[in-house]
PDB file of C-alpha atoms in Angstrom:
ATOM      1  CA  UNK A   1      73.878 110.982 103.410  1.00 49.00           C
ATOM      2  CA  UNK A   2      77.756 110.662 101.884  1.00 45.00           C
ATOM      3  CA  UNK A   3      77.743 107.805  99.370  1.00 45.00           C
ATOM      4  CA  UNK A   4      81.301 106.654  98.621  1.00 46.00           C
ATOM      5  CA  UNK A   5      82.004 103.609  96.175  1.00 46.00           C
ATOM      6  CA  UNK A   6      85.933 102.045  96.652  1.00 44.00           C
ATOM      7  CA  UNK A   7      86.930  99.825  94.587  1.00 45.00           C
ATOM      8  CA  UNK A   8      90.118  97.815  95.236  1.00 44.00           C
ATOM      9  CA  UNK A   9      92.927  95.850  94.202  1.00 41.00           C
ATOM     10  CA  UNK A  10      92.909  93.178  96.468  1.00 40.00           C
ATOM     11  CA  UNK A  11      95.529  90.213  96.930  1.00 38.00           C
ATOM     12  CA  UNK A  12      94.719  87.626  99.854  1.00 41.00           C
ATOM     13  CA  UNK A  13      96.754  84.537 100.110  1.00 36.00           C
ATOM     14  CA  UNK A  14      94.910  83.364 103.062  1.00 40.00           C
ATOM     15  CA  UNK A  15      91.680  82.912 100.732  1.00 42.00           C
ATOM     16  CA  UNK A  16      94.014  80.854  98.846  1.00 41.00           C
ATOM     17  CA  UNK A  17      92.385  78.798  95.298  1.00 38.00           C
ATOM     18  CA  UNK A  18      94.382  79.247  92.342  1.00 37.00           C
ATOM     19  CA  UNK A  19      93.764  77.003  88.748  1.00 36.00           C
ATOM     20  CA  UNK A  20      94.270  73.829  88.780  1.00 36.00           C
ATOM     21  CA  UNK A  21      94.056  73.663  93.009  1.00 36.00           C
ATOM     22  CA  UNK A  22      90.962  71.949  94.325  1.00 38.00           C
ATOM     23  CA  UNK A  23      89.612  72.069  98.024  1.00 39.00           C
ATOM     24  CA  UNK A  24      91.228  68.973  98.848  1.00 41.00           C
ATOM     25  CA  UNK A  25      94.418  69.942  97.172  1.00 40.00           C
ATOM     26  CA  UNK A  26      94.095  72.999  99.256  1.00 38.00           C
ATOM     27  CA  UNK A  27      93.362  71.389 102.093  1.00 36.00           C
ATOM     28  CA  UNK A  28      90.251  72.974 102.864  1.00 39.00           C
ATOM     29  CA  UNK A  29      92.272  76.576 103.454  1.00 43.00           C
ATOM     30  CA  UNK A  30      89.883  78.880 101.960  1.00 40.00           C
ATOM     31  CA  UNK A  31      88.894  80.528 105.012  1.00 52.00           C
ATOM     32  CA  UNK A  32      86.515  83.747 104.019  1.00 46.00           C
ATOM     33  CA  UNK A  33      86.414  85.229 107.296  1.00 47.00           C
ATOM     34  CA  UNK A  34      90.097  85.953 107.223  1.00 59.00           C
ATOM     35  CA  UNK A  35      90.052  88.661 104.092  1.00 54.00           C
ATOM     36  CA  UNK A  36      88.907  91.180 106.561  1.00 51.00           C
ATOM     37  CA  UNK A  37      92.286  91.576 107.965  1.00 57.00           C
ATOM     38  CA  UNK A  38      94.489  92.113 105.259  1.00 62.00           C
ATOM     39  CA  UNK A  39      93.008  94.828 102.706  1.00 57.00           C
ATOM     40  CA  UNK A  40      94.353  95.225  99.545  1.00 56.00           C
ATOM     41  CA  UNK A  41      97.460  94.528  97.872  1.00 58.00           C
ATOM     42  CA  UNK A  42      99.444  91.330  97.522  1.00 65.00           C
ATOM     43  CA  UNK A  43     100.009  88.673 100.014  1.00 62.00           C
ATOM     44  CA  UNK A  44     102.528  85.282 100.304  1.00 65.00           C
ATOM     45  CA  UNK A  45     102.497  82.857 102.830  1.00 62.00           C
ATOM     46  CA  UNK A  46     105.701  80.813 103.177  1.00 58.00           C
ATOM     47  CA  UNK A  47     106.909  81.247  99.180  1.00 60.00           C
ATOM     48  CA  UNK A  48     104.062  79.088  98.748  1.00 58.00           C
ATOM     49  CA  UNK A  49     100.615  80.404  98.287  1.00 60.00           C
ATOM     50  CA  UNK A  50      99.534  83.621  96.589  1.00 65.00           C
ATOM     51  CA  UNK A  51      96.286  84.867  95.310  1.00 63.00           C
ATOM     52  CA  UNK A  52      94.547  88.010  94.299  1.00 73.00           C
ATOM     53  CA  UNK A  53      91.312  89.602  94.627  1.00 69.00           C
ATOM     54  CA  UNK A  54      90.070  92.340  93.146  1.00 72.00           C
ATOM     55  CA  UNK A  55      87.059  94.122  95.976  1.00 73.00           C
ATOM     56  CA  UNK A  56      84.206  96.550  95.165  1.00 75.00           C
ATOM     57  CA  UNK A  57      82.551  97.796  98.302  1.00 79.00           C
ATOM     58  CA  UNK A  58      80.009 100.614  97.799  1.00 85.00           C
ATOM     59  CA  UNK A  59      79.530 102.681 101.337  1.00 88.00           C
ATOM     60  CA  UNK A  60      76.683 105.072 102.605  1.00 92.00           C
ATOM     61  CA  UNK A  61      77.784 107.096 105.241  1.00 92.00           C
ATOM     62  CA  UNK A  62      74.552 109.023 107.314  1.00 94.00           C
ATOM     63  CA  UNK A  63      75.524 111.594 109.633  1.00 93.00           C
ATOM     64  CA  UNK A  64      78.412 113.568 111.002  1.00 92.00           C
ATOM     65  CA  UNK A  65      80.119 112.372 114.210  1.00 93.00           C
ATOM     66  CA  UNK A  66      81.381 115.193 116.725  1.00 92.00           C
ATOM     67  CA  UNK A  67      79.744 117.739 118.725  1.00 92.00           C
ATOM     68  CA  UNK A  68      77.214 120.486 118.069  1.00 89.00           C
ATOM     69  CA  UNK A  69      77.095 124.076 118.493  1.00 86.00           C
ATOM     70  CA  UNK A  70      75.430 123.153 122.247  1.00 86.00           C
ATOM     71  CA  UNK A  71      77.371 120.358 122.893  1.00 87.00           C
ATOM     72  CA  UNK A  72      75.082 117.538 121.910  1.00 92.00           C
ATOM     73  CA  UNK A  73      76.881 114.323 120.740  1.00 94.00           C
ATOM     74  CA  UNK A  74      76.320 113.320 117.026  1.00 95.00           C
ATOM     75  CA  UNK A  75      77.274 110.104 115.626  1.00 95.00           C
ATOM     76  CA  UNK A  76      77.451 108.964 111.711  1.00 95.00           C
ATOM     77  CA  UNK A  77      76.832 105.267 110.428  1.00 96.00           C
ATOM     78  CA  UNK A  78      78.218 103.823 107.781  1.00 95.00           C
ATOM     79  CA  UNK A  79      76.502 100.543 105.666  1.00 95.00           C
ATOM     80  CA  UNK A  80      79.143  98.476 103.345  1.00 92.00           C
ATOM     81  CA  UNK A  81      78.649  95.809 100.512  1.00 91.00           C
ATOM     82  CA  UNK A  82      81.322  94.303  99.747  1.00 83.00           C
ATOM     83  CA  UNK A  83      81.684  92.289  97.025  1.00 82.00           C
ATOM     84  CA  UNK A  84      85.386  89.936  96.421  1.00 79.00           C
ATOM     85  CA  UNK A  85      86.093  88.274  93.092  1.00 76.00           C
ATOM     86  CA  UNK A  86      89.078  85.867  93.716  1.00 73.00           C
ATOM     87  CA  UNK A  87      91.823  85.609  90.729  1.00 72.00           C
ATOM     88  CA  UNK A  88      93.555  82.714  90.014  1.00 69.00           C
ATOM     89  CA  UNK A  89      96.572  84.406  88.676  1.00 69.00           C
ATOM     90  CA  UNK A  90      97.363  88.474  88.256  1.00 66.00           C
ATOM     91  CA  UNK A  91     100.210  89.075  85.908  1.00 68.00           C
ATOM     92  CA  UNK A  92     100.488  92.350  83.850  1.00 67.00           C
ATOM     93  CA  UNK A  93     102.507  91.336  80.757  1.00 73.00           C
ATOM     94  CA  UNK A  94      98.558  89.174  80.175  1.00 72.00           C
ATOM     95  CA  UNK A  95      96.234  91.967  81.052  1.00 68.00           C
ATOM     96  CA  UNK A  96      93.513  89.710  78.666  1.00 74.00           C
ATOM     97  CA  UNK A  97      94.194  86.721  80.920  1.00 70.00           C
ATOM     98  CA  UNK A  98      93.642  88.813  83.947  1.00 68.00           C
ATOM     99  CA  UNK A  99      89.614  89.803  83.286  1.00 68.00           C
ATOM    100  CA  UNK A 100      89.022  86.569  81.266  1.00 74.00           C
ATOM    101  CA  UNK A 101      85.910  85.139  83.428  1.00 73.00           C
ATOM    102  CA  UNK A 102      87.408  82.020  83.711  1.00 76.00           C
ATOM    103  CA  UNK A 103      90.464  83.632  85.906  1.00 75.00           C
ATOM    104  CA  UNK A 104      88.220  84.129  88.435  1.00 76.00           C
ATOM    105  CA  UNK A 105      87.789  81.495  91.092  1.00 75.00           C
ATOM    106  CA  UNK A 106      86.244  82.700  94.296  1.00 77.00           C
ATOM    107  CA  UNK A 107      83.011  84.888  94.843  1.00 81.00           C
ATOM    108  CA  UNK A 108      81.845  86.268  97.847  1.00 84.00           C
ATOM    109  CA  UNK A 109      79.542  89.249  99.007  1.00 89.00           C
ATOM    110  CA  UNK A 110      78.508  90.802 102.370  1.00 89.00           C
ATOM    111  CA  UNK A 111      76.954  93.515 104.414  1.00 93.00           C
ATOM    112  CA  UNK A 112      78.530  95.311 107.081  1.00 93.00           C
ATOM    113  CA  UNK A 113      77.411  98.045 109.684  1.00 96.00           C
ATOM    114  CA  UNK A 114      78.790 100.213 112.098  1.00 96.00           C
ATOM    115  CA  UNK A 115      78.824 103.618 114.371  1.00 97.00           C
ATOM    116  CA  UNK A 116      81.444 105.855 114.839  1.00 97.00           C
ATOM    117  CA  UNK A 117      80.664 107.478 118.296  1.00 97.00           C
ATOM    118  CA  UNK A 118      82.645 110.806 119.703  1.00 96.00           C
ATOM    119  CA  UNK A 119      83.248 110.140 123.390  1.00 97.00           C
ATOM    120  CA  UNK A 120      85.451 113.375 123.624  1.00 95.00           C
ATOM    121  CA  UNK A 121      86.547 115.757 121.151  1.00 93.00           C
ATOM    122  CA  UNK A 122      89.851 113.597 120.847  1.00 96.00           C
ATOM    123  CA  UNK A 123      88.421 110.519 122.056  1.00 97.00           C
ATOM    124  CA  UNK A 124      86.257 108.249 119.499  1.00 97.00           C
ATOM    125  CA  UNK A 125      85.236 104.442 119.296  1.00 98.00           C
ATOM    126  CA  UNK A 126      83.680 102.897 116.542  1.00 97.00           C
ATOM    127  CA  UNK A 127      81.918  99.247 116.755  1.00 98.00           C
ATOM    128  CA  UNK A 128      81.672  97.355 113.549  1.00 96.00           C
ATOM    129  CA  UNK A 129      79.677  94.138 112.499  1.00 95.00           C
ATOM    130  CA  UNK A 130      79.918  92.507 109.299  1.00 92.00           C
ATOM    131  CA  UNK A 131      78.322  89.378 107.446  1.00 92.00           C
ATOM    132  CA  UNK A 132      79.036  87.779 104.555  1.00 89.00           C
ATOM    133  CA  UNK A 133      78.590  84.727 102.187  1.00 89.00           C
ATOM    134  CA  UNK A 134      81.440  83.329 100.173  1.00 84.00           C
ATOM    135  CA  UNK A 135      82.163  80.383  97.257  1.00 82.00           C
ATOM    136  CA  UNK A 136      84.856  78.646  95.367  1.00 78.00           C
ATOM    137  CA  UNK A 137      83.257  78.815  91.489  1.00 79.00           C
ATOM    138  CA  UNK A 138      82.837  75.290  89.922  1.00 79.00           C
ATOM    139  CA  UNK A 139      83.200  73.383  93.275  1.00 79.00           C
ATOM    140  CA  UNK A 140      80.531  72.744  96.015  1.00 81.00           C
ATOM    141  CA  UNK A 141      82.292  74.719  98.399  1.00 79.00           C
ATOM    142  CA  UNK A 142      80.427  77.455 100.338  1.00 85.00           C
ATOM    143  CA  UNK A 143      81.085  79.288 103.776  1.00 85.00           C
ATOM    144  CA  UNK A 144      79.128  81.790 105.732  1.00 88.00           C
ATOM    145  CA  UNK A 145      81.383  84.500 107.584  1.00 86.00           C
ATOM    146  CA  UNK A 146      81.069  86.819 110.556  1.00 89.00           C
ATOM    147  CA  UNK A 147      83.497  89.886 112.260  1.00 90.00           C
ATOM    148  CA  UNK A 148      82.450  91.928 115.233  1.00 94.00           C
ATOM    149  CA  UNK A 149      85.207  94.465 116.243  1.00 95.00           C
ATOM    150  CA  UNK A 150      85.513  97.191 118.753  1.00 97.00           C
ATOM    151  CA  UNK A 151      87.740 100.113 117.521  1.00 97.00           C
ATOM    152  CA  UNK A 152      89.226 103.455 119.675  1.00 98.00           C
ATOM    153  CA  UNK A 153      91.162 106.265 118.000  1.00 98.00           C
ATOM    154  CA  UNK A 154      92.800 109.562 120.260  1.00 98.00           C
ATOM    155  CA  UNK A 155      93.744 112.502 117.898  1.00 96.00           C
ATOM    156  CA  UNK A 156      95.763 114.897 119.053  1.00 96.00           C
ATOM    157  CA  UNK A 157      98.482 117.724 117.601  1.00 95.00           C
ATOM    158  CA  UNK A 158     102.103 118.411 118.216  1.00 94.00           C
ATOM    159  CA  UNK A 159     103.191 121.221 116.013  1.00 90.00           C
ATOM    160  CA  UNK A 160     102.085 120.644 112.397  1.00 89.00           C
ATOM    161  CA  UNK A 161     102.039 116.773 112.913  1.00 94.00           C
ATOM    162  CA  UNK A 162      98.340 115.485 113.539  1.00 95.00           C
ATOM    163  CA  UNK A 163      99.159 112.354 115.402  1.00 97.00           C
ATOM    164  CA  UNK A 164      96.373 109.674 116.315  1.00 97.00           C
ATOM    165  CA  UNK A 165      96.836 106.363 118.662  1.00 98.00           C
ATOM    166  CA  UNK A 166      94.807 103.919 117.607  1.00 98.00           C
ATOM    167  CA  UNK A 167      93.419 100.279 119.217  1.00 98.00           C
ATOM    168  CA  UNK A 168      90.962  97.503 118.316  1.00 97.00           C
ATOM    169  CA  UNK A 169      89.894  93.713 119.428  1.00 96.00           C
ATOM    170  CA  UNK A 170      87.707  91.777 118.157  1.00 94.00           C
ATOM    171  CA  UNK A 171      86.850  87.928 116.903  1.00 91.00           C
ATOM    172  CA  UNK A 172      85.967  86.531 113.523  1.00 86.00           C
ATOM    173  CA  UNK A 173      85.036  83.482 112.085  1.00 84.00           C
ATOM    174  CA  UNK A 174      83.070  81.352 109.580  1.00 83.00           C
ATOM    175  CA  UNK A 175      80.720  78.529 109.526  1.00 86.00           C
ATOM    176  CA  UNK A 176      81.226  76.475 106.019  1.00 84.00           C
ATOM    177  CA  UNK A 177      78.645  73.929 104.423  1.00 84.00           C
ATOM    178  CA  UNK A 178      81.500  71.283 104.338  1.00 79.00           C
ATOM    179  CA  UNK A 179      83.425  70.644 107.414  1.00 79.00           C
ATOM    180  CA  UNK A 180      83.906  72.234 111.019  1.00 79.00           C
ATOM    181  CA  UNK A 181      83.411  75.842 111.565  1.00 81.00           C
ATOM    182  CA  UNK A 182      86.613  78.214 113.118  1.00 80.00           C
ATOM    183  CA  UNK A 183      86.797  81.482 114.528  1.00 82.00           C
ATOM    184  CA  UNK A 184      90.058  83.556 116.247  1.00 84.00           C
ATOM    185  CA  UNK A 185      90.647  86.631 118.263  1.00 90.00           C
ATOM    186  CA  UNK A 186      92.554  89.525 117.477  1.00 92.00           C
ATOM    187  CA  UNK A 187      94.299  92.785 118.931  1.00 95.00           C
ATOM    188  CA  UNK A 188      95.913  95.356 117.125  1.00 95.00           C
ATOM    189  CA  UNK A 189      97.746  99.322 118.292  1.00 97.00           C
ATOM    190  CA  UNK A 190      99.079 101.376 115.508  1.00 97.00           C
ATOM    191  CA  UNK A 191      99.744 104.823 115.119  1.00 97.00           C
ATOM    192  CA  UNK A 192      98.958 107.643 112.240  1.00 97.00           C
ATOM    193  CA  UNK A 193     100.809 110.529 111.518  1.00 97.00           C
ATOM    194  CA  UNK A 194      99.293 113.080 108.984  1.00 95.00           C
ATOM    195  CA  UNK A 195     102.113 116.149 107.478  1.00 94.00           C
ATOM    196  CA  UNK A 196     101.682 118.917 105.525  1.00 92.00           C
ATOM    197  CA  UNK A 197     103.131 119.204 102.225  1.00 91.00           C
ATOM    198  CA  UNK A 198     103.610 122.875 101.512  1.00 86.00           C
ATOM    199  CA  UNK A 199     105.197 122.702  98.038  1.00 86.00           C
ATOM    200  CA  UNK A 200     101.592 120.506  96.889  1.00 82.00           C
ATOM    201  CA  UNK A 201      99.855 122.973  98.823  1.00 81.00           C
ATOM    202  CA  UNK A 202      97.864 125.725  97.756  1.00 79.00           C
ATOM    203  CA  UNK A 203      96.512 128.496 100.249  1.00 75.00           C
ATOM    204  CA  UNK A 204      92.829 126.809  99.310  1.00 77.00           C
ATOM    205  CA  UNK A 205      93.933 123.103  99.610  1.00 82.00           C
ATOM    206  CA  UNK A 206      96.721 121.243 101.462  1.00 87.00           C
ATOM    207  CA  UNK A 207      98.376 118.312 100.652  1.00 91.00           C
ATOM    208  CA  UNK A 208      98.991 115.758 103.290  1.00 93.00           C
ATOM    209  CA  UNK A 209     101.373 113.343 104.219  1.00 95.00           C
ATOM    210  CA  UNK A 210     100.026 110.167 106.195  1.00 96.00           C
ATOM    211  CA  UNK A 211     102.561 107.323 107.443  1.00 95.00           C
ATOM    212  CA  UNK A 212     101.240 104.930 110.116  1.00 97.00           C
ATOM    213  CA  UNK A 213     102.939 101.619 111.607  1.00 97.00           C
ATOM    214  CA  UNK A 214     100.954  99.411 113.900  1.00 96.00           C
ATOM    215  CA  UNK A 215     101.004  95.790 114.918  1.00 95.00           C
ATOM    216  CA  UNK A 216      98.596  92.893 114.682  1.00 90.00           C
ATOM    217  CA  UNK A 217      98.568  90.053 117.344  1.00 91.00           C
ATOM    218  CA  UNK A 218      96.211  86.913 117.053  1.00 86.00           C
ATOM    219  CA  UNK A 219      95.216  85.759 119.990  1.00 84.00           C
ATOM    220  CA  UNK A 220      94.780  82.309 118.267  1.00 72.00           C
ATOM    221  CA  UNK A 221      97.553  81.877 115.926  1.00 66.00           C
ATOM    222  CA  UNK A 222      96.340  81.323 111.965  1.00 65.00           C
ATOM    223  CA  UNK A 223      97.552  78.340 110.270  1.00 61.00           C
ATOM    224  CA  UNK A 224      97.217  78.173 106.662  1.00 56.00           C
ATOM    225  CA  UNK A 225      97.823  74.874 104.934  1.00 49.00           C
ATOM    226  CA  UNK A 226     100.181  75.141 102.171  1.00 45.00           C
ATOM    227  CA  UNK A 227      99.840  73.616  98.312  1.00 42.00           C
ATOM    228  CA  UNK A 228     102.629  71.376 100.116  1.00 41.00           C
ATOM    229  CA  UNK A 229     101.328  68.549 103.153  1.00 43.00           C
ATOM    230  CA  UNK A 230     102.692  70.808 105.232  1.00 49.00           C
ATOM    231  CA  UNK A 231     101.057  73.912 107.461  1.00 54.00           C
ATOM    232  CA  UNK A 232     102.065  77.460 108.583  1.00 58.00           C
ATOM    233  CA  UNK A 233     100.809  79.240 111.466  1.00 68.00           C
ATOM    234  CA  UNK A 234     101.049  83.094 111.829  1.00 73.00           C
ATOM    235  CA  UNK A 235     100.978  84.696 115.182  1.00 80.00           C
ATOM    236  CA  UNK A 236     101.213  88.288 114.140  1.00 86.00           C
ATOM    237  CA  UNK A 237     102.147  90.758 111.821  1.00 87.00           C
ATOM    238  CA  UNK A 238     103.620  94.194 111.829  1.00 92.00           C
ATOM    239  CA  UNK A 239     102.566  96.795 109.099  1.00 92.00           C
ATOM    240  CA  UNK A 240     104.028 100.220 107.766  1.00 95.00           C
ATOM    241  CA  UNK A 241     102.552 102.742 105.366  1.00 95.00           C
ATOM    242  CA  UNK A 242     102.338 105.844 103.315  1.00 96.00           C
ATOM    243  CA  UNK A 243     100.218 107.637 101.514  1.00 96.00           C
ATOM    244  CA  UNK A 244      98.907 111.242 100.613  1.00 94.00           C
ATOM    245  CA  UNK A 245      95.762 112.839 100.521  1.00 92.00           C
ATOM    246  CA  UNK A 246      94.143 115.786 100.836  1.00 89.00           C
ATOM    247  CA  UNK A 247      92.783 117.286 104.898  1.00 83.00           C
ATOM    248  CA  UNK A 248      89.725 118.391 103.774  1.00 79.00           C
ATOM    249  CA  UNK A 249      88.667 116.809 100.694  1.00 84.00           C
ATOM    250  CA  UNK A 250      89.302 112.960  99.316  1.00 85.00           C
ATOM    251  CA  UNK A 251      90.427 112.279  96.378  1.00 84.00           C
ATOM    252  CA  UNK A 252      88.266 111.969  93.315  1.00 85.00           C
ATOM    253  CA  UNK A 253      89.155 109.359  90.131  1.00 82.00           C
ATOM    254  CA  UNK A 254      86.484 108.932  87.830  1.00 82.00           C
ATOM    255  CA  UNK A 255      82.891 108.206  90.144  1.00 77.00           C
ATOM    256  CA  UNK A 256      85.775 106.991  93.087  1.00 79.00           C
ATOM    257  CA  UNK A 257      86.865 108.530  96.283  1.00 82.00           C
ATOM    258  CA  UNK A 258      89.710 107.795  98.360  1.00 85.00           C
ATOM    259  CA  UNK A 259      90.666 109.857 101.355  1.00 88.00           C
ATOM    260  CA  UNK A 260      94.253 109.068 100.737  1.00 91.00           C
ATOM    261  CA  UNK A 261      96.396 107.061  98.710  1.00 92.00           C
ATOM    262  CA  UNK A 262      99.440 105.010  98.914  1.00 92.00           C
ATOM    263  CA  UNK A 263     101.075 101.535  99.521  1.00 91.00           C
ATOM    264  CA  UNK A 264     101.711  99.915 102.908  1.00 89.00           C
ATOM    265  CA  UNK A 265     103.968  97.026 103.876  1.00 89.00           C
ATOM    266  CA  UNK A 266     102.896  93.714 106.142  1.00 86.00           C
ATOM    267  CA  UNK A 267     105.846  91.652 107.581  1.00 87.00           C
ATOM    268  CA  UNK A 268     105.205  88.779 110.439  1.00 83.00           C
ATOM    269  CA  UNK A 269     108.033  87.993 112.871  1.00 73.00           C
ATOM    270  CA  UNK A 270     108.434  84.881 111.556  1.00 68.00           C
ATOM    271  CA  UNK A 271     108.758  85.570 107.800  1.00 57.00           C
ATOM    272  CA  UNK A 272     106.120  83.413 106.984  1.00 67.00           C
ATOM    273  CA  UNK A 273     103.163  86.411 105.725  1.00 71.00           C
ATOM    274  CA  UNK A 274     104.576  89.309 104.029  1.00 75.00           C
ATOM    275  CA  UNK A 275     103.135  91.907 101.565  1.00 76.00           C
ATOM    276  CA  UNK A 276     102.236  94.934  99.876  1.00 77.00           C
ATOM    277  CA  UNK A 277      98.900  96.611 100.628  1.00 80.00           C
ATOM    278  CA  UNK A 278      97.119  99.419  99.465  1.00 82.00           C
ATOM    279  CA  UNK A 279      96.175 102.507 101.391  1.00 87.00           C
ATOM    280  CA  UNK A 280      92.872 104.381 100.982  1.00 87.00           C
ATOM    281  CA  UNK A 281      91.940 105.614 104.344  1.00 88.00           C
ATOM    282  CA  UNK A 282      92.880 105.229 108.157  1.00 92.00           C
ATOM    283  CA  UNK A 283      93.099 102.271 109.778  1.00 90.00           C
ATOM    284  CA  UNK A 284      90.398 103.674 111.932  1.00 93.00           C
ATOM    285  CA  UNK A 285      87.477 103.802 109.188  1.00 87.00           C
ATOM    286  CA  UNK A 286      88.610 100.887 107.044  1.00 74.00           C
TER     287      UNK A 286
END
């Protein structure tokens, strides 16, 4: 059993409170199932909604997925907990304003679950479920959340380049105590490339470069209501990111482990979301 314990940076305008916002203010656009899709790093809708979230999510991986010496298929699983504190405002010149308890303005914590299955030695597909429970602090707002998602990654090399396609559907949604419950489809491609560096490399460990840009379409467009009377929907986004790492080894900080770090970049068509993301691992095993 591989224990690994991320902890994030996390900025989701789509789970939208900030001070001095109430639900109706906000028009009822917390929406907890939609963190999922972003990961971390810092998020606007329309110039007019931004909030960050700081995410801990302790992970237990069991198992090692490939083949064995006779050609038996293996699998591993991997358990999450998430847990997301909301912020109502993240600015570094007032570090003390940033982890004063009363900055933070949305709780939420779930389980998740899933299988990463070899189908070839290339060929891999991972299923993933996840549940959580989510609340804005002080008001009676509360929301239960669900994801399922069905993920395929082919690996392959062309010179020193390891490349990988990736794909994934799925459909999440949430059910809150107040008012009507939602959920939306998804499809996303996206490709990885991983590099070595030789001049970080040693002959014991090699330093990696990892880029990938993929796309995100939602089957059901998002609309996310504004601090304004007026709402923005969001049919896709495209993404692009770097990062290095280590290929055999993650990266250790403290009691943390990252198999990679670096910042990515999320841009819809229309303008409307844009951001700057963190990068920890492959799209594949997020």
């Amino acid at each position: 059993m591989k224990i690994q314990l991320t902890l994030c940076a996390v900025a989701l305008a789509l789970l939208g409170t900030s001070a001095g916002y109430g639900q109706d203010d906000a028009n009822q656009d917390v929406n907890w199932a939609y963190a999922s899709f972003f990961g971390t790093g810092w998020y606007k809708i329309s110039d007019t909604r931004e909030v960050f979230v700081i995410r801990a999510a302790p992970r237990w991986t069991i198992g090692e997925a490939g083949f064995d010496d006779e050609g038996k298929r293996t699998f591993d699983y991997t358990l999450r907990v998430p847990v997301t504190l909301g912020l109502a405002r993240f600015d570094f010149d007032d570090i003390p304003g940033i982890v004063d308890p009363d900055n933070v303005s949305t709780l939420s914590v779930g389980f998740s679950a899933d299988i990463n299955i070899p189908v070839t030695e290339r060929f891999s597909l991972r299923p993933i479920a996840e549940i959580g429970y989510g609340a804005i602090l002080g008001e009676s707002a509360r929301a239960w959340t669900w994801r399922t998602e069905l993920r395929s990654r082919y690996r392959f090399e062309v010179g020193k380049l390891d490349w990988a396609f990736l794909a994934g559907i799925g459909v999440t949604g949430f059910e809150p105590n107040e008012g009507d419950s939602d959920d939306f489809s998804y499809a996303s491609l996206a490709t990885e490339v991983a590099q070595p560096i030789r001049w970080l490399s040693t002959q014991d460990r090699q330093t990696m470069l990892y880029w990938h840009l993929g796309y995100m379409d939602f089957i059901d467009e998002i609309e996310f209501s504004s601090v304004t009377s007026r709402d923005y929907s969001v049919a896709n986004y495209w993404q692009f990111g770097l990062a290095i790492g280590r290929r055999e080894a993650p990266i250790k900080i403290w009691f943390l482990e990252f198999d990679r770090l670096g910042l990515g970049y999320k841009y819809s068509d229309t303008g409307r979301l844009r951001g700057i993301s963190f990068v920890f691992r492959s799209i594949y095993d997020l």
